[in-house]
Amino acid sequence: MINIALQGAEFFSHHGFYPEEQKLGCRFIVDIEVAFIPQGDINEDDLDNTVDYERLYIIVCEEMKHPRKLIETVGQSITDRIKNKYPFVKNIRVTIKKLNPPLMGKVAHSSIIINYPSANEL
């Protein structure tokens, strides 16, 4: 099994439940971890035998451009697109952190984590 990860991908997006959040936007950090069994001999040095982390980044970029009320929805969309692009993937973990969420006090970030397979799918 091979793990591929992107850590600390930073985006400015307009996700948020409240209209002000969708208007003003916020900074987000996205981490992705993907585990898979290579599709061929990894010694062939062929990108088709692995998960392309550049493609993972593009998927995240595209999803972060579409404002949504819930970052859970964004995380699930990212997970679904990875599953569709790479059906041989065994595990996916997507973490989205919303930096400085608009709360009554100072909070570094709020976050969600999407795991595939979920406990219900095991």
PDB file of N, CA and C in Angstrom, residues 7 12 25-26 45 58 70 85 99 105:
ATOM      1  N   GLN A   7      -0.365  18.417   2.194  1.00  0.00           N
ATOM      2  CA  GLN A   7      -0.550  19.009   3.519  1.00  0.00           C
ATOM      3  C   GLN A   7      -0.466  20.523   3.420  1.00  0.00           C
ATOM      4  N   PHE A  12      -8.310  30.863  -0.386  1.00  0.00           N
ATOM      5  CA  PHE A  12      -9.265  31.878   0.049  1.00  0.00           C
ATOM      6  C   PHE A  12     -10.551  31.565  -0.681  1.00  0.00           C
ATOM      7  N   GLY A  25     -15.684  35.998   2.534  1.00  0.00           N
ATOM      8  CA  GLY A  25     -14.721  34.927   2.318  1.00  0.00           C
ATOM      9  C   GLY A  25     -13.833  34.712   3.529  1.00  0.00           C
ATOM     10  N   CYS A  26     -13.015  33.678   3.448  1.00  0.00           N
ATOM     11  CA  CYS A  26     -12.182  33.263   4.570  1.00  0.00           C
ATOM     12  C   CYS A  26     -11.033  32.422   4.023  1.00  0.00           C
ATOM     13  N   ASP A  45       8.043   3.501 -13.159  1.00  0.00           N
ATOM     14  CA  ASP A  45       8.159   4.965 -13.108  1.00  0.00           C
ATOM     15  C   ASP A  45       7.099   5.634 -13.982  1.00  0.00           C
ATOM     16  N   ILE A  58      -5.600  19.970  -8.124  1.00  0.00           N
ATOM     17  CA  ILE A  58      -6.541  20.584  -9.074  1.00  0.00           C
ATOM     18  C   ILE A  58      -7.974  20.323  -8.639  1.00  0.00           C
ATOM     19  N   LEU A  70     -21.709  24.663   3.888  1.00  0.00           N
ATOM     20  CA  LEU A  70     -21.024  23.769   4.826  1.00  0.00           C
ATOM     21  C   LEU A  70     -19.703  23.271   4.246  1.00  0.00           C
ATOM     22  N   LYS A  85     -12.142   9.557  -9.865  1.00  0.00           N
ATOM     23  CA  LYS A  85     -10.934   9.647 -10.693  1.00  0.00           C
ATOM     24  C   LYS A  85     -10.013   8.444 -10.479  1.00  0.00           C
ATOM     25  N   LEU A  99      -9.844  28.963   8.905  1.00  0.00           N
ATOM     26  CA  LEU A  99      -9.026  29.782   9.784  1.00  0.00           C
ATOM     27  C   LEU A  99      -9.819  30.968  10.329  1.00  0.00           C
ATOM     28  N   GLY A 105     -15.215  34.619  20.153  1.00  0.00           N
ATOM     29  CA  GLY A 105     -13.877  34.729  20.714  1.00  0.00           C
ATOM     30  C   GLY A 105     -12.845  34.275  19.702  1.00  0.00           C
TER      31      GLY A 105
END
